[in-house]
mmCIF file of C-alpha atoms in Angstrom:
data_model
loop_
_atom_site.group_PDB
_atom_site.id
_atom_site.type_symbol
_atom_site.label_atom_id
_atom_site.label_comp_id
_atom_site.label_asym_id
_atom_site.label_seq_id
_atom_site.Cartn_x
_atom_site.Cartn_y
_atom_site.Cartn_z
ATOM 1 C CA MET A 287 18.949 16.305 9.615
ATOM 2 C CA PRO A 288 15.212 16.402 10.418
ATOM 3 C CA ARG A 289 13.386 13.100 10.808
ATOM 4 C CA LEU A 290 10.071 12.852 8.954
ATOM 5 C CA SER A 291 7.514 10.139 9.610
ATOM 6 C CA VAL A 292 5.606 8.978 6.536
ATOM 7 C CA ASP A 293 2.386 7.095 7.260
ATOM 8 C CA ILE A 294 0.883 5.582 4.121
ATOM 9 C CA VAL A 295 -2.717 4.393 4.203
ATOM 10 C CA SER A 296 -3.270 1.977 1.338
ATOM 11 C CA ASP A 297 -4.624 -1.312 0.042
ATOM 12 C CA ILE A 298 -2.719 -3.885 -2.018
ATOM 13 C CA MET A 299 -5.779 -4.078 -4.279
ATOM 14 C CA CYS A 300 -5.192 -0.447 -5.283
ATOM 15 C CA PRO A 301 -3.047 0.090 -8.417
ATOM 16 C CA TRP A 302 -2.640 3.779 -7.609
ATOM 17 C CA CYS A 303 -1.107 2.822 -4.266
ATOM 18 C CA ILE A 304 1.914 1.143 -5.831
ATOM 19 C CA ILE A 305 2.207 3.961 -8.368
ATOM 20 C CA GLY A 306 2.037 6.503 -5.541
ATOM 21 C CA TRP A 307 4.792 4.690 -3.663
ATOM 22 C CA LEU A 308 7.059 4.515 -6.708
ATOM 23 C CA LYS A 309 6.650 8.257 -7.162
ATOM 24 C CA PHE A 310 7.358 8.873 -3.490
ATOM 25 C CA GLN A 311 10.591 6.919 -3.735
ATOM 26 C CA LYS A 312 11.784 9.660 -6.077
ATOM 27 C CA VAL A 313 10.996 12.161 -3.324
ATOM 28 C CA MET A 314 13.130 10.250 -0.826
ATOM 29 C CA THR A 315 15.960 10.106 -3.347
ATOM 30 C CA HIS A 316 15.653 13.841 -3.942
ATOM 31 C CA PHE A 317 16.088 14.552 -0.220
ATOM 32 C CA ALA A 318 18.815 11.969 0.426
ATOM 33 C CA GLY A 319 21.148 13.340 3.103
ATOM 34 C CA ARG A 320 18.727 16.170 3.937
ATOM 35 C CA VAL A 321 15.682 14.410 5.400
ATOM 36 C CA ASP A 322 15.619 11.255 7.540
ATOM 37 C CA PHE A 323 12.447 9.424 6.423
ATOM 38 C CA ARG A 324 10.637 6.699 8.409
ATOM 39 C CA VAL A 325 7.895 4.843 6.518
ATOM 40 C CA GLN A 326 4.986 2.897 8.003
ATOM 41 C CA TRP A 327 2.025 1.381 6.127
ATOM 42 C CA HIS A 328 -1.543 1.310 7.418
ATOM 43 C CA PRO A 329 -4.598 -0.703 6.361
ATOM 44 C CA PHE A 330 -7.465 0.362 4.142
ATOM 45 C CA GLU A 331 -9.846 -2.023 2.385
ATOM 46 C CA LEU A 332 -11.287 -0.831 -0.899
ATOM 47 C CA ASN A 333 -13.686 -3.777 -0.813
ATOM 48 C CA PRO A 334 -14.183 -4.926 2.789
ATOM 49 C CA ASP A 335 -17.088 -7.159 1.763
ATOM 50 C CA MET A 336 -15.151 -8.978 -0.967
ATOM 51 C CA PRO A 337 -16.011 -12.708 -0.758
ATOM 52 C CA PRO A 338 -13.267 -15.310 -0.237
ATOM 53 C CA GLU A 339 -13.344 -16.371 -3.897
ATOM 54 C CA GLY A 340 -12.754 -12.804 -5.064
ATOM 55 C CA GLU A 341 -14.399 -11.237 -8.091
ATOM 56 C CA ASP A 342 -13.534 -11.024 -11.772
ATOM 57 C CA ALA A 343 -11.890 -7.624 -12.245
ATOM 58 C CA ALA A 344 -13.980 -6.632 -15.266
ATOM 59 C CA ALA A 345 -17.220 -7.564 -13.498
ATOM 60 C CA HIS A 346 -16.023 -5.726 -10.412
ATOM 61 C CA VAL A 347 -15.403 -2.375 -12.105
ATOM 62 C CA LEU A 348 -18.690 -2.660 -13.991
ATOM 63 C CA ARG A 349 -20.606 -3.322 -10.787
ATOM 64 C CA LYS A 350 -18.793 -0.752 -8.638
ATOM 65 C CA TYR A 351 -18.039 2.048 -11.090
ATOM 66 C CA GLY A 352 -20.267 1.403 -14.090
ATOM 67 C CA ILE A 353 -17.192 0.972 -16.330
ATOM 68 C CA THR A 354 -17.539 -1.376 -19.304
ATOM 69 C CA ALA A 355 -15.006 -4.113 -20.076
ATOM 70 C CA ASP A 356 -13.550 -2.047 -22.939
ATOM 71 C CA GLN A 357 -13.229 1.024 -20.728
ATOM 72 C CA GLY A 358 -11.665 -1.098 -18.017
ATOM 73 C CA ARG A 359 -9.091 -2.512 -20.438
ATOM 74 C CA ALA A 360 -8.248 0.981 -21.676
ATOM 75 C CA ASN A 361 -7.778 2.244 -18.115
ATOM 76 C CA SER A 362 -5.673 -0.784 -17.225
ATOM 77 C CA GLY A 363 -3.493 -0.192 -20.271
ATOM 78 C CA LYS A 364 -2.836 3.409 -19.242
ATOM 79 C CA LEU A 365 -1.978 2.301 -15.708
ATOM 80 C CA ALA A 366 0.355 -0.387 -17.055
ATOM 81 C CA VAL A 367 2.280 2.179 -19.114
ATOM 82 C CA LEU A 368 2.547 4.559 -16.163
ATOM 83 C CA ALA A 369 3.709 1.761 -13.851
ATOM 84 C CA ALA A 370 6.222 0.470 -16.402
ATOM 85 C CA ASP A 371 7.766 3.943 -16.639
ATOM 86 C CA LEU A 372 8.268 3.717 -12.862
ATOM 87 C CA GLY A 373 9.749 0.216 -13.015
ATOM 88 C CA PHE A 374 6.747 -1.903 -12.038
ATOM 89 C CA ALA A 375 4.945 -4.478 -14.215
ATOM 90 C CA PHE A 376 1.171 -4.805 -14.340
ATOM 91 C CA ASN A 377 0.325 -8.166 -15.924
ATOM 92 C CA ARG A 378 -3.446 -8.166 -15.627
ATOM 93 C CA GLY A 379 -4.540 -11.096 -17.746
ATOM 94 C CA PRO A 380 -8.119 -12.041 -18.697
ATOM 95 C CA ASP A 381 -8.523 -14.041 -15.471
ATOM 96 C CA PHE A 382 -7.354 -11.250 -13.152
ATOM 97 C CA ARG A 383 -9.471 -11.050 -10.004
ATOM 98 C CA MET A 384 -9.944 -8.631 -7.157
ATOM 99 C CA ARG A 385 -9.266 -10.280 -3.808
ATOM 100 C CA ASN A 386 -10.114 -9.890 -0.152
ATOM 101 C CA SER A 387 -7.139 -8.103 1.450
ATOM 102 C CA PHE A 388 -7.949 -8.379 5.156
ATOM 103 C CA ASP A 389 -5.538 -11.236 5.882
ATOM 104 C CA ALA A 390 -2.781 -9.489 3.954
ATOM 105 C CA HIS A 391 -3.320 -6.466 6.197
ATOM 106 C CA ARG A 392 -2.996 -8.714 9.246
ATOM 107 C CA LEU A 393 0.428 -9.854 8.052
ATOM 108 C CA LEU A 394 1.448 -6.281 7.251
ATOM 109 C CA THR A 395 0.441 -5.195 10.759
ATOM 110 C CA TRP A 396 2.553 -8.002 12.201
ATOM 111 C CA ALA A 397 5.511 -7.004 10.028
ATOM 112 C CA GLY A 398 5.168 -3.397 11.136
ATOM 113 C CA ALA A 399 5.216 -4.461 14.784
ATOM 114 C CA LEU A 400 8.546 -6.221 14.193
ATOM 115 C CA GLU A 401 10.283 -3.006 13.179
ATOM 116 C CA GLU A 402 12.280 -1.009 15.715
ATOM 117 C CA PRO A 403 11.080 2.581 16.346
ATOM 118 C CA ASP A 404 14.674 3.809 16.086
ATOM 119 C CA GLN A 405 15.638 1.766 13.030
ATOM 120 C CA ALA A 406 18.479 3.282 11.044
ATOM 121 C CA VAL A 407 16.780 3.082 7.642
ATOM 122 C CA ALA A 408 13.699 4.654 6.077
ATOM 123 C CA THR A 409 11.975 1.363 5.320
ATOM 124 C CA GLY A 410 12.026 -2.070 6.925
ATOM 125 C CA VAL A 411 10.493 -5.492 6.509
ATOM 126 C CA GLN A 412 6.953 -4.106 6.419
ATOM 127 C CA THR A 413 7.717 -2.165 3.250
ATOM 128 C CA GLY A 414 9.411 -5.235 1.807
ATOM 129 C CA LEU A 415 6.288 -7.289 2.467
ATOM 130 C CA LYS A 416 4.000 -4.596 1.079
ATOM 131 C CA LEU A 417 5.928 -4.399 -2.185
ATOM 132 C CA ALA A 418 6.083 -8.191 -2.466
ATOM 133 C CA LEU A 419 2.304 -8.342 -2.048
ATOM 134 C CA PHE A 420 1.794 -5.703 -4.734
ATOM 135 C CA ALA A 421 3.972 -7.757 -7.080
ATOM 136 C CA ALA A 422 2.236 -11.022 -6.191
ATOM 137 C CA HIS A 423 -1.160 -9.496 -6.989
ATOM 138 C CA PHE A 424 -0.520 -7.202 -9.951
ATOM 139 C CA THR A 425 2.521 -8.784 -11.592
ATOM 140 C CA ASP A 426 2.192 -12.495 -10.840
ATOM 141 C CA ASN A 427 -1.625 -12.713 -10.607
ATOM 142 C CA ARG A 428 -1.409 -14.758 -7.409
ATOM 143 C CA ASP A 429 -4.323 -15.091 -5.000
ATOM 144 C CA VAL A 430 -3.189 -12.891 -2.131
ATOM 145 C CA SER A 431 -6.176 -13.920 -0.034
ATOM 146 C CA ASP A 432 -4.925 -17.527 -0.005
ATOM 147 C CA HIS A 433 -3.103 -18.336 3.215
ATOM 148 C CA ALA A 434 -0.451 -20.493 1.584
ATOM 149 C CA VAL A 435 0.343 -17.744 -0.918
ATOM 150 C CA LEU A 436 0.512 -15.140 1.846
ATOM 151 C CA ALA A 437 2.852 -17.294 3.925
ATOM 152 C CA ASP A 438 5.080 -17.841 0.896
ATOM 153 C CA VAL A 439 5.213 -14.117 0.170
ATOM 154 C CA ALA A 440 6.070 -13.411 3.806
ATOM 155 C CA ALA A 441 8.896 -15.950 3.672
ATOM 156 C CA SER A 442 10.201 -14.414 0.448
ATOM 157 C CA VAL A 443 11.078 -11.193 2.324
ATOM 158 C CA GLY A 444 12.723 -12.996 5.234
ATOM 159 C CA LEU A 445 9.783 -13.352 7.617
ATOM 160 C CA ASP A 446 9.183 -16.586 9.505
ATOM 161 C CA ARG A 447 6.840 -18.651 7.317
ATOM 162 C CA ASN A 448 5.608 -20.797 10.213
ATOM 163 C CA ARG A 449 4.796 -17.720 12.268
ATOM 164 C CA ALA A 450 3.003 -16.157 9.308
ATOM 165 C CA ALA A 451 0.970 -19.335 8.809
ATOM 166 C CA ALA A 452 0.063 -19.414 12.500
ATOM 167 C CA ILE A 453 -1.132 -15.808 12.388
ATOM 168 C CA LEU A 454 -3.228 -16.513 9.298
ATOM 169 C CA ALA A 455 -4.778 -19.624 10.883
ATOM 170 C CA SER A 456 -5.883 -17.548 13.860
ATOM 171 C CA GLY A 457 -7.549 -14.191 14.239
ATOM 172 C CA GLU A 458 -4.323 -12.602 15.431
ATOM 173 C CA PHE A 459 -3.829 -8.937 14.488
ATOM 174 C CA GLY A 460 -7.389 -8.783 13.169
ATOM 175 C CA GLU A 461 -8.556 -6.479 15.935
ATOM 176 C CA MET A 462 -5.562 -4.195 15.352
ATOM 177 C CA VAL A 463 -6.401 -3.961 11.636
ATOM 178 C CA ARG A 464 -10.028 -3.067 12.373
ATOM 179 C CA SER A 465 -8.940 -0.508 14.950
ATOM 180 C CA GLU A 466 -6.521 1.139 12.533
ATOM 181 C CA GLU A 467 -9.084 1.189 9.741
ATOM 182 C CA ALA A 468 -11.543 2.903 12.080
ATOM 183 C CA TYR A 469 -8.896 5.417 13.158
ATOM 184 C CA TRP A 470 -8.047 6.461 9.622
ATOM 185 C CA ALA A 471 -11.730 6.660 8.721
ATOM 186 C CA ASP A 472 -12.111 9.060 11.666
ATOM 187 C CA GLN A 473 -9.292 11.115 10.124
ATOM 188 C CA ASN A 474 -11.449 11.485 6.992
ATOM 189 C CA ILE A 475 -9.361 9.126 4.879
ATOM 190 C CA THR A 476 -11.922 7.942 2.339
ATOM 191 C CA GLY A 477 -9.612 6.982 -0.538
ATOM 192 C CA VAL A 478 -6.107 5.692 -1.043
ATOM 193 C CA PRO A 479 -3.250 6.162 -1.202
ATOM 194 C CA ALA A 480 -3.040 8.804 1.495
ATOM 195 C CA PHE A 481 0.348 10.031 2.708
ATOM 196 C CA ILE A 482 0.557 11.640 6.137
ATOM 197 C CA LEU A 483 3.820 13.507 6.641
ATOM 198 C CA GLY A 484 5.015 14.244 10.147
ATOM 199 C CA GLY A 485 1.717 13.062 11.600
ATOM 200 C CA ARG A 486 -0.146 16.145 10.419
ATOM 201 C CA MET A 487 0.250 16.920 6.701
ATOM 202 C CA MET A 488 -2.005 14.701 4.586
ATOM 203 C CA ILE A 489 -1.350 14.453 0.848
ATOM 204 C CA PRO A 490 -3.979 12.378 -0.970
ATOM 205 C CA GLY A 491 -3.519 10.279 -4.072
ATOM 206 C CA ALA A 492 -0.580 9.266 -6.253
ATOM 207 C CA GLN A 493 0.806 12.776 -6.551
ATOM 208 C CA ASP A 494 3.818 13.671 -8.641
ATOM 209 C CA PRO A 495 7.091 14.069 -6.715
ATOM 210 C CA ASP A 496 7.048 17.869 -7.112
ATOM 211 C CA VAL A 497 3.965 18.089 -4.883
ATOM 212 C CA PHE A 498 5.733 16.360 -2.009
ATOM 213 C CA ILE A 499 8.967 18.228 -2.626
ATOM 214 C CA ARG A 500 7.255 21.611 -2.283
ATOM 215 C CA VAL A 501 5.539 20.591 0.958
ATOM 216 C CA ILE A 502 8.693 19.153 2.511
ATOM 217 C CA GLU A 503 10.811 22.140 1.496
ATOM 218 C CA LYS A 504 8.318 24.583 2.985
ATOM 219 C CA LYS A 505 6.928 22.726 6.009
ATOM 220 C CA VAL A 506 9.862 20.557 7.106
ATOM 221 C CA LEU A 507 13.192 21.971 5.972
ATOM 222 C CA ALA A 508 12.272 25.656 6.257
ATOM 223 C CA ALA A 509 10.798 25.043 9.714
ATOM 224 C CA ALA A 510 13.959 23.232 10.807
ATOM 225 C CA ALA A 511 16.300 25.945 9.530
#
């Protein structure tokens, strides 16, 4: 059974990133017993200059994309329906804010470093933390730039809360995050999510499962036959 690395460049501020992951889970289910997946997440900041207090979501999309509040609500409603069909709840209330995600990426980098290269499963604690952060932000409307919230989320997936708090109180893993962000920028990753299969096949965006299935059938399974 061929092993396939799956590197996912994403930001927890990105609604399409969680939707893209939920679609990709269907791909892994489709190939169960035929492909041995290994998933790793990598940092990307949609808003690297986001201030510590965050920004009202409606004001943010108006400033960044020129989208009015009504247009923003309509788009959010469509995303919520799509996510719900995939089993994820978007609960963006009137006080929903965009947040700075750099510290969350530091914790995700730490969690990734804890995983064994030869782990027996497709996903490990890093994926667990990533999904918990998506839920904290989009479902529970928690401030995922707040260190106490981040430490709590880390603990909720079995990570050491004290160690998480110590990392957040320091600059630990910050240089690694910046280095990774620069690397993926050099690979021409300008938007997320981006899925890199086998270290060489990049599939951008929250594509439908059929897109991945065709690529894996042709480039992975046919090549291994």
